[in-house]
PDB file of C-alpha atoms and ligand atoms in Angstrom:
ATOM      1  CA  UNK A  17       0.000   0.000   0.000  1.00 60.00           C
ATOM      2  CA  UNK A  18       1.309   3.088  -1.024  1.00 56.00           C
ATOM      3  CA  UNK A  19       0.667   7.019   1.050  1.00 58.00           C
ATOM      4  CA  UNK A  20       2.065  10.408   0.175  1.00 55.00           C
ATOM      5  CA  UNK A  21       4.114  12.270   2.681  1.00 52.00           C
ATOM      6  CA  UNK A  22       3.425  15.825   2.454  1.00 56.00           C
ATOM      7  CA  UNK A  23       6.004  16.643   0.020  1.00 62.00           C
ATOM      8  CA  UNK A  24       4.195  14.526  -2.569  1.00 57.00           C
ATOM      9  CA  UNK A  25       6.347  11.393  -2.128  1.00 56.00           C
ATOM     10  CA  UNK A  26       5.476   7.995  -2.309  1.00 60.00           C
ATOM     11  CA  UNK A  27       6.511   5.441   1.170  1.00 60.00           C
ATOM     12  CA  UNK A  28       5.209   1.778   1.453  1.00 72.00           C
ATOM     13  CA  UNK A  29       3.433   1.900   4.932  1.00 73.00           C
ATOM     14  CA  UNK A  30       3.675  -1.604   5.397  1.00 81.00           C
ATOM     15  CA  UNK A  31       7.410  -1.954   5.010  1.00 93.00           C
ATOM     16  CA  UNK A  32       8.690  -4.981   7.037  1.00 97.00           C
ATOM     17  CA  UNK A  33      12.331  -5.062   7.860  1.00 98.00           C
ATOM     18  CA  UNK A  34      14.016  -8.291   8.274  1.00 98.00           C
ATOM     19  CA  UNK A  35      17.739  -8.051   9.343  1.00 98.00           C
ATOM     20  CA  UNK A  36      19.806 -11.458   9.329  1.00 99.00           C
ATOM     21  CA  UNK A  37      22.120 -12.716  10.968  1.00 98.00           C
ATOM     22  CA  UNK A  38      23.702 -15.695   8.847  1.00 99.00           C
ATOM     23  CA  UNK A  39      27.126 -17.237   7.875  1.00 98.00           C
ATOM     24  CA  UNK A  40      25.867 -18.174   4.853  1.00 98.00           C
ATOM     25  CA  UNK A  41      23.816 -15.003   3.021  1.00 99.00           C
ATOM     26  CA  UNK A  42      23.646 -16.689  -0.517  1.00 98.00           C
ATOM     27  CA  UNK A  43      21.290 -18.844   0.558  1.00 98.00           C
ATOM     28  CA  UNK A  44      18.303 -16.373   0.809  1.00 98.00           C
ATOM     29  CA  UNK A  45      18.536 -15.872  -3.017  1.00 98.00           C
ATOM     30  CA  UNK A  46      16.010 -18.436  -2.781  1.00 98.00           C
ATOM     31  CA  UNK A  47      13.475 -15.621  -1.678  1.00 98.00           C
ATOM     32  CA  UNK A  48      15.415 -12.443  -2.736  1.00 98.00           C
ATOM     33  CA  UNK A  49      15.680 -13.355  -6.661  1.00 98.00           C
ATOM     34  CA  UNK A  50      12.118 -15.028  -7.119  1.00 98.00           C
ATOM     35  CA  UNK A  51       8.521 -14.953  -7.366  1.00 97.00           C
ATOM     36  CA  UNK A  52       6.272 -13.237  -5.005  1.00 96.00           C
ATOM     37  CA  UNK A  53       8.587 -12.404  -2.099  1.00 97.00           C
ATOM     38  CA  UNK A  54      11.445 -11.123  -5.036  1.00 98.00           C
ATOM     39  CA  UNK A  55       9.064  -8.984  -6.399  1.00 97.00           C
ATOM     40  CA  UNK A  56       7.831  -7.378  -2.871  1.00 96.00           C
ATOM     41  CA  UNK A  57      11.986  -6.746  -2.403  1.00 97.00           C
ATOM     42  CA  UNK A  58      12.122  -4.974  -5.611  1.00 97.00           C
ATOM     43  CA  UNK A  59       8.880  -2.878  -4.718  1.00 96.00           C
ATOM     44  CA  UNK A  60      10.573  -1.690  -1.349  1.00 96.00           C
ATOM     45  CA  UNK A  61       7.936  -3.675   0.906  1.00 96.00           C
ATOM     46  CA  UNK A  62       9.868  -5.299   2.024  1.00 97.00           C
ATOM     47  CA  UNK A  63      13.859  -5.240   3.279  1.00 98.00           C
ATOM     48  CA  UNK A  64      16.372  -7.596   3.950  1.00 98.00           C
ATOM     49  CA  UNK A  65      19.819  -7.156   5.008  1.00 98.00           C
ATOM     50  CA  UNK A  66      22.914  -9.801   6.485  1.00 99.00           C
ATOM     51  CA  UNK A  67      25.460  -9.412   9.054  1.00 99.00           C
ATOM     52  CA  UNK A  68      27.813 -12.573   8.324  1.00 98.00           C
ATOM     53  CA  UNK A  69      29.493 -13.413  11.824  1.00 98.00           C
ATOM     54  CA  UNK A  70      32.313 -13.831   9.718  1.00 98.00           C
ATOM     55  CA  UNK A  71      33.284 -10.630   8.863  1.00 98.00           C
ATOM     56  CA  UNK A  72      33.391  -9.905  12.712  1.00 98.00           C
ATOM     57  CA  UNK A  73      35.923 -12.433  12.846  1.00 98.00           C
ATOM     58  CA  UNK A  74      39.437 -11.147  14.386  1.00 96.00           C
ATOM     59  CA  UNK A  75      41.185 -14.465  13.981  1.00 93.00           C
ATOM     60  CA  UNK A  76      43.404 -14.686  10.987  1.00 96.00           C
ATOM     61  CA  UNK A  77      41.772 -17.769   9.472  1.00 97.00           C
ATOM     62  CA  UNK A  78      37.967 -15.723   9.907  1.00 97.00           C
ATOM     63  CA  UNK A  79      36.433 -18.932  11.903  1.00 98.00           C
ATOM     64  CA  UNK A  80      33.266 -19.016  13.367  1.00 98.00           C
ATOM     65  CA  UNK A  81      33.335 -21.736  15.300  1.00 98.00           C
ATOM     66  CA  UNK A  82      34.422 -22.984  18.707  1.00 98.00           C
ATOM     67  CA  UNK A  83      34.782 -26.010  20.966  1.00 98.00           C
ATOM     68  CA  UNK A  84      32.176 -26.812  23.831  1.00 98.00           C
ATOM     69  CA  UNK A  85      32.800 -26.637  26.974  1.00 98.00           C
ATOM     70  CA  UNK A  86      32.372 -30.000  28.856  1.00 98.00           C
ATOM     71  CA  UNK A  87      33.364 -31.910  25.587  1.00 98.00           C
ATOM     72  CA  UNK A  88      31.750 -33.839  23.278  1.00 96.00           C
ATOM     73  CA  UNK A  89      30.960 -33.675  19.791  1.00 96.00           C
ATOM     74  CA  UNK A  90      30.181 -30.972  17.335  1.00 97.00           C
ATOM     75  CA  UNK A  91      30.996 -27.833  17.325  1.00 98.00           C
ATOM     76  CA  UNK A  92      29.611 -24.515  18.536  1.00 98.00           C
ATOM     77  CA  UNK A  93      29.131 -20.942  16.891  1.00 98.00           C
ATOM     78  CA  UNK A  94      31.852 -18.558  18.243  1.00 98.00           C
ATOM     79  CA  UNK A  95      30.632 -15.674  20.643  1.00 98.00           C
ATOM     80  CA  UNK A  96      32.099 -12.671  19.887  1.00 98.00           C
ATOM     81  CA  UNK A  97      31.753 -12.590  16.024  1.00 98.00           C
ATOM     82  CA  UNK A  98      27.955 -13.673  16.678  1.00 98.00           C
ATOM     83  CA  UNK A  99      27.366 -10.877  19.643  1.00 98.00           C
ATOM     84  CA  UNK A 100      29.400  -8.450  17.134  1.00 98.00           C
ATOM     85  CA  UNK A 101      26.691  -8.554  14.360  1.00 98.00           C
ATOM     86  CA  UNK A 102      23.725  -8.862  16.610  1.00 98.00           C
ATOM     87  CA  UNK A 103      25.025  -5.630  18.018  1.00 98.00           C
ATOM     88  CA  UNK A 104      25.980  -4.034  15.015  1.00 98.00           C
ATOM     89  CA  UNK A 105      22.450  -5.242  13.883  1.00 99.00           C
ATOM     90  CA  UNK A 106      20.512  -4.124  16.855  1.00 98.00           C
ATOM     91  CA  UNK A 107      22.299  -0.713  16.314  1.00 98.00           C
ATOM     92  CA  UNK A 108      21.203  -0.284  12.599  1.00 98.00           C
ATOM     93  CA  UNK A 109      17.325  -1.854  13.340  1.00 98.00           C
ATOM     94  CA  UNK A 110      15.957   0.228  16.547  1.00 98.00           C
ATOM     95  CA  UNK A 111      12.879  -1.352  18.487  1.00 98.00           C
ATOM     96  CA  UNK A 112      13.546  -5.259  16.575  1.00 98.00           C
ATOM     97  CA  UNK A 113      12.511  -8.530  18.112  1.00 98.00           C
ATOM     98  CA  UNK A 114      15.348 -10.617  18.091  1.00 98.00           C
ATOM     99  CA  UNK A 115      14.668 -14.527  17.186  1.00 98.00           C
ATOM    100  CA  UNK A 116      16.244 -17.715  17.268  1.00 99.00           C
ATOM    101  CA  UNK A 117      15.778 -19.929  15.141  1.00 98.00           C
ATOM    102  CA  UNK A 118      15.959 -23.441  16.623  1.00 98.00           C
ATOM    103  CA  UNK A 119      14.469 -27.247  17.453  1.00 98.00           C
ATOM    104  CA  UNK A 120      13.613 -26.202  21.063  1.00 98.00           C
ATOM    105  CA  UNK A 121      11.819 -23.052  19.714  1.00 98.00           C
ATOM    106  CA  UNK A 122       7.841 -22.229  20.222  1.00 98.00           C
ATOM    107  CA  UNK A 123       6.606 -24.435  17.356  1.00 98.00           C
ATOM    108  CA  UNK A 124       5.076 -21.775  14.863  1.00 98.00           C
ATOM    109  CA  UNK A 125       1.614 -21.844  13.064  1.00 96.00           C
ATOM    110  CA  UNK A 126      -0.774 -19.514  10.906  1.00 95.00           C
ATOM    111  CA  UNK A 127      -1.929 -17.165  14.063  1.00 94.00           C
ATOM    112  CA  UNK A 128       1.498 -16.716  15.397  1.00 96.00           C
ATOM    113  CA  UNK A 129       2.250 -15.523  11.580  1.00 97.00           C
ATOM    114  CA  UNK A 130      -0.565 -13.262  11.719  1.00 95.00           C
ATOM    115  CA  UNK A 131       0.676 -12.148  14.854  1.00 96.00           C
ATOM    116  CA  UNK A 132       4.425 -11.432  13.710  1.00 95.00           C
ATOM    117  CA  UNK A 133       3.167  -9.426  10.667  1.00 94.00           C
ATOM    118  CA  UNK A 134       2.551  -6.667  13.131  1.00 94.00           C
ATOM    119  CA  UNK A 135       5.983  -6.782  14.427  1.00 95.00           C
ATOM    120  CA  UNK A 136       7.278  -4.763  11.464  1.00 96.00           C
ATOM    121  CA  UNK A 137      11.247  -5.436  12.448  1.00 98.00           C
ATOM    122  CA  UNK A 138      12.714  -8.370  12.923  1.00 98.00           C
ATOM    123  CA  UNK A 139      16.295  -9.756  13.668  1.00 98.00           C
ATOM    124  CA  UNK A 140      16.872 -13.681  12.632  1.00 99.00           C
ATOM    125  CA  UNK A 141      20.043 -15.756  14.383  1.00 99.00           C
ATOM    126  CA  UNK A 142      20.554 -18.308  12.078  1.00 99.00           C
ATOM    127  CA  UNK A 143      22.537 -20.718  13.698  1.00 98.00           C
ATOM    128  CA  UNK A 144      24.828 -23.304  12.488  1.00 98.00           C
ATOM    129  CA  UNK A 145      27.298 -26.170  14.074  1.00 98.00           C
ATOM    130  CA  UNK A 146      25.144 -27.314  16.940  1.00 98.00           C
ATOM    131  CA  UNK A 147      23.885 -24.008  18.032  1.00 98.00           C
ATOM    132  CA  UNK A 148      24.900 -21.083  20.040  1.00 98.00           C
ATOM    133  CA  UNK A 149      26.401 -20.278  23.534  1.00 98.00           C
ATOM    134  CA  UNK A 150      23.345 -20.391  26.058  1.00 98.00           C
ATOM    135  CA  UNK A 151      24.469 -16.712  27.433  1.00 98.00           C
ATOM    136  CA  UNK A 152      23.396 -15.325  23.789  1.00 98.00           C
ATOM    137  CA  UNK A 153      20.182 -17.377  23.993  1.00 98.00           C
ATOM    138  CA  UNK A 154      19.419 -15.815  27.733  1.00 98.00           C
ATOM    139  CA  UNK A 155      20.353 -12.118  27.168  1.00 98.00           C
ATOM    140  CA  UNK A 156      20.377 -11.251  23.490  1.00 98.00           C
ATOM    141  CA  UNK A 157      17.379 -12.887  22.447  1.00 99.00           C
ATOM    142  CA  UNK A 158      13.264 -12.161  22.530  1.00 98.00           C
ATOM    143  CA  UNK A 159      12.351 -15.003  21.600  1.00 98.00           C
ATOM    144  CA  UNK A 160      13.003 -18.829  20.242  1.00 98.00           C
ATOM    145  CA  UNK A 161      10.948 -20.152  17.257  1.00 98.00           C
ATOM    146  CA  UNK A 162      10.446 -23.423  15.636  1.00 99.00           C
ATOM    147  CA  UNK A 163       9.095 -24.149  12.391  1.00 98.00           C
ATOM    148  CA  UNK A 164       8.297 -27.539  12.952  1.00 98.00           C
ATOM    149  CA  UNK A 165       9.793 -30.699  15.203  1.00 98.00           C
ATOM    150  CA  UNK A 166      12.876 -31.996  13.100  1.00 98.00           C
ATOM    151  CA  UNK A 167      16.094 -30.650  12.823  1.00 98.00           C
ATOM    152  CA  UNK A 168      17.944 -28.621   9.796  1.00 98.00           C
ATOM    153  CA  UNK A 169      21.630 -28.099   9.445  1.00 98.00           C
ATOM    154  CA  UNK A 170      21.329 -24.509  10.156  1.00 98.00           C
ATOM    155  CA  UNK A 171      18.363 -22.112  10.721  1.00 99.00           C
ATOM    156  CA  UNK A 172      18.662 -20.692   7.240  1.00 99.00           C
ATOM    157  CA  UNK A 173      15.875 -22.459   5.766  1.00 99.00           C
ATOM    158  CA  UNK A 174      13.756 -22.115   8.846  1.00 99.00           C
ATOM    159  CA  UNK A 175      14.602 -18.289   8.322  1.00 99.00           C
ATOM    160  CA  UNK A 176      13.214 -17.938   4.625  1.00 98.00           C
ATOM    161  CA  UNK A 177      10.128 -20.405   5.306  1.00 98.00           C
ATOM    162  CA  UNK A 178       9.614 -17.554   7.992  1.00 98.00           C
ATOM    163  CA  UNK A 179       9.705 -14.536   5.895  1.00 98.00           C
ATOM    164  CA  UNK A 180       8.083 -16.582   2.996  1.00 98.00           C
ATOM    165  CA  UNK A 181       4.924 -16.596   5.175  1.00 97.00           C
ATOM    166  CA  UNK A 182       4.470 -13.659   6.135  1.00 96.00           C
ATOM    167  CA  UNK A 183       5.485 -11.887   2.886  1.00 96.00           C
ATOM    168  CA  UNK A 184       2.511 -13.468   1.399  1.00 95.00           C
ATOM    169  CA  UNK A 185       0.507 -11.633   3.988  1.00 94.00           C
ATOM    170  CA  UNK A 186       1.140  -7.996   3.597  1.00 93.00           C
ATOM    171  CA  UNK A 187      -1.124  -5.940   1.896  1.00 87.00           C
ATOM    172  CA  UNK A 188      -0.113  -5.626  -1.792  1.00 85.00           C
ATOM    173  CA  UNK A 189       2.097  -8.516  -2.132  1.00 90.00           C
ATOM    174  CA  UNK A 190      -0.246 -10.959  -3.325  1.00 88.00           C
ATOM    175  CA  UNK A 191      -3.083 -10.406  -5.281  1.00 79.00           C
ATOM    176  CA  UNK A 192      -6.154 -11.591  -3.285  1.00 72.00           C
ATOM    177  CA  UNK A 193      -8.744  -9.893  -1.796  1.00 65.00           C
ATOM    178  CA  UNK A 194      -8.010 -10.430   1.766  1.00 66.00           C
ATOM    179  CA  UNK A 195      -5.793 -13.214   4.047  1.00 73.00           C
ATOM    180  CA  UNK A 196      -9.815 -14.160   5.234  1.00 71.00           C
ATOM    181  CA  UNK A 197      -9.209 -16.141   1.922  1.00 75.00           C
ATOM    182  CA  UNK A 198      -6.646 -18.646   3.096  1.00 83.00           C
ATOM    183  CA  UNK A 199      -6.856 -21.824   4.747  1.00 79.00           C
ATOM    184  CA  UNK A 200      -5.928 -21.661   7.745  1.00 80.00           C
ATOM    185  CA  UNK A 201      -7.454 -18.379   8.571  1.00 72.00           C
ATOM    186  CA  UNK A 202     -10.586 -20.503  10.127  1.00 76.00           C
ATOM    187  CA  UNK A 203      -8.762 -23.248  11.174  1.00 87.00           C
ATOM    188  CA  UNK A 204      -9.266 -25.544   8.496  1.00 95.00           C
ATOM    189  CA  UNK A 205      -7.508 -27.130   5.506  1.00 97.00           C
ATOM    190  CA  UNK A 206      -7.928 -25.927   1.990  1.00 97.00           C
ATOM    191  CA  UNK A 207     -11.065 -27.352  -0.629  1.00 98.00           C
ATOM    192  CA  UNK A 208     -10.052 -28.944  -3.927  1.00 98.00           C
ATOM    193  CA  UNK A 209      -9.686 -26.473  -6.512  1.00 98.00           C
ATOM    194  CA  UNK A 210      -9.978 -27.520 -10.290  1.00 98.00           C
ATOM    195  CA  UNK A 211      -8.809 -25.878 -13.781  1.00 98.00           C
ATOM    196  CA  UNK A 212      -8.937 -26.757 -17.106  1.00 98.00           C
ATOM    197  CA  UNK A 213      -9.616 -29.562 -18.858  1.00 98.00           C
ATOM    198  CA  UNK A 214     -13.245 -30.292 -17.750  1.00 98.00           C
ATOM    199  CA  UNK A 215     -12.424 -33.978 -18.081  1.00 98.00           C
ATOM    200  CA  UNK A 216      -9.294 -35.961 -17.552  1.00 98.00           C
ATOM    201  CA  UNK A 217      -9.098 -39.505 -18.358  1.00 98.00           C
ATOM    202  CA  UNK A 218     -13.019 -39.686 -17.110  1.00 98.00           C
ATOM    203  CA  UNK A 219     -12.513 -37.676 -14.114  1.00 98.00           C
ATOM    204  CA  UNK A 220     -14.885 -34.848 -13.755  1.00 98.00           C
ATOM    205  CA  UNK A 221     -14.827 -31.518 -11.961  1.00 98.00           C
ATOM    206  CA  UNK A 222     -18.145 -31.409 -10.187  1.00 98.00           C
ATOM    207  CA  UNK A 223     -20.686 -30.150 -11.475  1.00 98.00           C
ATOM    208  CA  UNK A 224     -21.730 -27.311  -8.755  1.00 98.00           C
ATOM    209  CA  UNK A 225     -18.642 -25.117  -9.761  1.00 98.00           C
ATOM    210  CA  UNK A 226     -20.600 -24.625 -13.680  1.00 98.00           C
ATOM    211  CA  UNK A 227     -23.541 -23.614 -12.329  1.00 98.00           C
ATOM    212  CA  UNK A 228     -23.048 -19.730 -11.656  1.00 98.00           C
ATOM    213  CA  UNK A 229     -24.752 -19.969  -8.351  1.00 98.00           C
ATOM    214  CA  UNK A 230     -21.736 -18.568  -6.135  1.00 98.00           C
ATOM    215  CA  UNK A 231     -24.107 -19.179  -2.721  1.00 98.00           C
ATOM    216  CA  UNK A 232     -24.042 -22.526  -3.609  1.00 98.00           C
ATOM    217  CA  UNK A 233     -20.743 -22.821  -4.524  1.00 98.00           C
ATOM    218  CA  UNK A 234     -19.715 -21.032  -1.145  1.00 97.00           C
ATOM    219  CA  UNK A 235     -21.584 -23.781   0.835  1.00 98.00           C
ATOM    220  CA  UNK A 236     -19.931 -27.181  -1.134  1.00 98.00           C
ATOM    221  CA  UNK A 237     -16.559 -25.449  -0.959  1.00 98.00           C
ATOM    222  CA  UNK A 238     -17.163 -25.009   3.145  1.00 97.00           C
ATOM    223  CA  UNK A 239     -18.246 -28.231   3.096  1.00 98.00           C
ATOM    224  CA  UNK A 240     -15.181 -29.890   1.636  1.00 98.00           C
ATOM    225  CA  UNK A 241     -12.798 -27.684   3.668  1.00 98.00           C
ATOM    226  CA  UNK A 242     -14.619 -29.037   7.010  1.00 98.00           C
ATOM    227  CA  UNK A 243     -14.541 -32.613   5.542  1.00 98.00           C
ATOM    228  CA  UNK A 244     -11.150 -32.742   4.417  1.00 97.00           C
ATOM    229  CA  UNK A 245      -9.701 -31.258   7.449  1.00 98.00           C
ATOM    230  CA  UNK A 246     -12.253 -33.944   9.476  1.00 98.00           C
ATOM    231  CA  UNK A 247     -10.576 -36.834   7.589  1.00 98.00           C
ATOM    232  CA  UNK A 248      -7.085 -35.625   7.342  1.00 98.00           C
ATOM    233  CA  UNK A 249      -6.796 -33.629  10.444  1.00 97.00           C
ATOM    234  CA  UNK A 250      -9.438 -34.596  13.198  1.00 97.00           C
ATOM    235  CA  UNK A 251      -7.435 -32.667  15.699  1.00 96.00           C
ATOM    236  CA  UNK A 252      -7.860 -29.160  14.032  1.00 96.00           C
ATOM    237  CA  UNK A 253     -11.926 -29.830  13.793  1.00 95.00           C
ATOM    238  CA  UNK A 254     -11.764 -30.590  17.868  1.00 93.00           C
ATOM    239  CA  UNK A 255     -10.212 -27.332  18.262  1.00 89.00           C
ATOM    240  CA  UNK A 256     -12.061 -25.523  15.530  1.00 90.00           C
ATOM    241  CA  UNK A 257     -15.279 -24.046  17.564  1.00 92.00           C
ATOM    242  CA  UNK A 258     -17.642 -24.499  14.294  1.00 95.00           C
ATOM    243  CA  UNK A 259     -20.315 -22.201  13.873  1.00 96.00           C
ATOM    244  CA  UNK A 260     -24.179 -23.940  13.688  1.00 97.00           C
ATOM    245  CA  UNK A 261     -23.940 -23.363   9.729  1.00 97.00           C
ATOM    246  CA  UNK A 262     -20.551 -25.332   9.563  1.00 97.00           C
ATOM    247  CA  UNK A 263     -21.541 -28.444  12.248  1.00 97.00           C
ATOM    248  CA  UNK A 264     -24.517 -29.163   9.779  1.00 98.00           C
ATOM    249  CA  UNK A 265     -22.031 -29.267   6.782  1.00 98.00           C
ATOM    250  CA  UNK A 266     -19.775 -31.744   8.596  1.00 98.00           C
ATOM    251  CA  UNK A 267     -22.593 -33.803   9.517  1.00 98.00           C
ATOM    252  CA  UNK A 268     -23.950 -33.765   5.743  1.00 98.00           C
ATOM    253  CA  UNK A 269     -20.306 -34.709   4.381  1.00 98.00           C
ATOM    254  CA  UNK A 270     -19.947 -37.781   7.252  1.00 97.00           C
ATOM    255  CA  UNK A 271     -23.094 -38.762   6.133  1.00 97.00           C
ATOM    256  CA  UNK A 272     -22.829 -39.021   2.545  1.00 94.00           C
ATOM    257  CA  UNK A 273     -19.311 -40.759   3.024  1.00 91.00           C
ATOM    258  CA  UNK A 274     -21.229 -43.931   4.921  1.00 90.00           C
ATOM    259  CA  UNK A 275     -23.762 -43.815   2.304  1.00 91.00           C
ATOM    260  CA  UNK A 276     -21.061 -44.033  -0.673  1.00 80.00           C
TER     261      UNK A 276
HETATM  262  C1  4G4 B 313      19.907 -24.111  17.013  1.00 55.90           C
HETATM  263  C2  4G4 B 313      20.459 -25.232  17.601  1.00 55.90           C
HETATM  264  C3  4G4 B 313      15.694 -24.478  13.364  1.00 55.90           C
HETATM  265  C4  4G4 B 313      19.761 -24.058  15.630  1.00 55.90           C
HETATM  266  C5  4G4 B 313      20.870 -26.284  16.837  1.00 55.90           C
HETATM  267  C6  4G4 B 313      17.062 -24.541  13.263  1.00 55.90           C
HETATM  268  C7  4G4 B 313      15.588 -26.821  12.998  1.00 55.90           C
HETATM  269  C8  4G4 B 313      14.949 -25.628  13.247  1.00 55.90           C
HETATM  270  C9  4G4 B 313      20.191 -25.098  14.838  1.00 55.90           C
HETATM  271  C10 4G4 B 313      20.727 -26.243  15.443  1.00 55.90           C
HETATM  272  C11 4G4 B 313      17.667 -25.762  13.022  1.00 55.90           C
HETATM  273  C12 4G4 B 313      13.451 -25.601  13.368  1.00 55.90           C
HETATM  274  C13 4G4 B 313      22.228 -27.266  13.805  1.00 55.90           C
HETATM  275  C14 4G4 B 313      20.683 -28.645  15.094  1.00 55.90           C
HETATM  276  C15 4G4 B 313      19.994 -24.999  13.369  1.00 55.90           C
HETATM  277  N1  4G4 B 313      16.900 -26.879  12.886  1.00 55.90           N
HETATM  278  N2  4G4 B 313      12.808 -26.745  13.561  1.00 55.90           N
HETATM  279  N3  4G4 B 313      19.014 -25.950  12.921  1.00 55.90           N
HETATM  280  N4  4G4 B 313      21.144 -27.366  14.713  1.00 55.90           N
HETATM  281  O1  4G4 B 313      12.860 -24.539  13.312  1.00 55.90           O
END
């Protein structure tokens, strides 16, 4: 979305600043270079910039890593080139939430991205090795964020899958009317959508979706989504709180299935 100041110029109001802290920056041209979150870089909506650890690095071979203490295997990401660029990153990005990106991290989902949208500036830690020292976890960080429960070889990916959703939901990145749109946004899973050919190999697109009556096709669409999510995932209809309209869809969809 796009406001004039009062000399006549143009700002994105919605800018979202995401500042990263990553030994390996090449990776995001996975986001940066394509599709929709490339294009809402190039239209200034939103920013990204890295701090590579490494280039805090005072040691003459520029290493990042460093031994546990207590032993054991693996390795650990060095403090002071790490607590360098959070600084340096904290200094350039006033007011940001500092995350970490990690397996023991509050386990993310659509609300909490709805949530973060709001947040407007964000530092990442993307951590590498088998983590970071505890001390940076305690006092440099707001908070510690999972995107699911297995384990990545650095928090890179978890980073971009991050920023990937909630790109999608600022106004004027996407073209659709409104995130009310999505699944997800009422707790269920998606209906099946259909395109072109009208018949493949003697499979048919139903019928309802040629008929022009959009009421109707409102109700068999709702009536999918609570169906499909009922089969495939019972435990988001237990927590779903459906409305009168929606429990008598359900029950219509269970029924038919013991009929067929
Ligand atoms: C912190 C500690 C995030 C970060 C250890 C990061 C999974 C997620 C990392 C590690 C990550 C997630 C190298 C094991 C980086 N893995 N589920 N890896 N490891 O969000």
């Amino acid at each position: 979305m796009k406001k004039k100041t009062k000399n006549n110029q143009q700002c994105n109001i919605n800018l979202i600043w995401f500042y990263i802290i990553t030994i390996f920056p090449k990776m995001f041209d996975a986001i940066i270079h394509y599709g929709v979150t490339g294009r809402a870089i190039q239209k200034k909506i939103i920013n990204i910039q890295f701090f590579n650890p490494r280039d805090f690095s005072d040691n003459k071979y520029k290493s990042v890593d460093d031994r546990p203490y207590g032993g054991g295997p693996g390795m650990l990401m060095s403090v002071k080139p790490l607590y360098l660029s959070i600084k340096k990153a904290k200094s350039l990005l006033q007011d940001a939430m500092v995350v970490y990106l990690s397996p023991q991290g509050k386990k993310l989902h659509q609300k909490k991205i709805l949530e973060i949208i709001k947040k407007k500036k964000i530092i990442f830690i993307c951590g590498r090795y088998e983590g970071i020292d505890q001390r940076i976890i305690d006092y440099q960080v707001d908070e510690e964020w999972s995107i699911g429960d297995y384990v990545l070889t650095g928090g890179e990916l978890a980073a971009m899958v991050i920023i990937d959703s909630i790109s999608r939901l600022i106004p004027g990145v996407i073209n659709k009317k409104s995130v009310e749109e999505d699944s997800f946004s009422h707790n269920l899973l998606d209906y099946p959508h259909y395109t072109r050919p009208k018949i493949i190999k003697n499979m048919h697109v139903p019928k309802i979706l040629f008929s022009g009556d959009h009421e109707k096709i409102r109700i068999w669409r709702l009536k999918q989504a609570l169906g499909k999510t009922w089969e495939k995932r019972p435990d988001l209809i237990k927590n779903a709180n459906l409305k009168k309209e929606e429990k008598i869809l359900l029950n219509a969809f269970k029924k038919n299935k013991k009929e067929k």
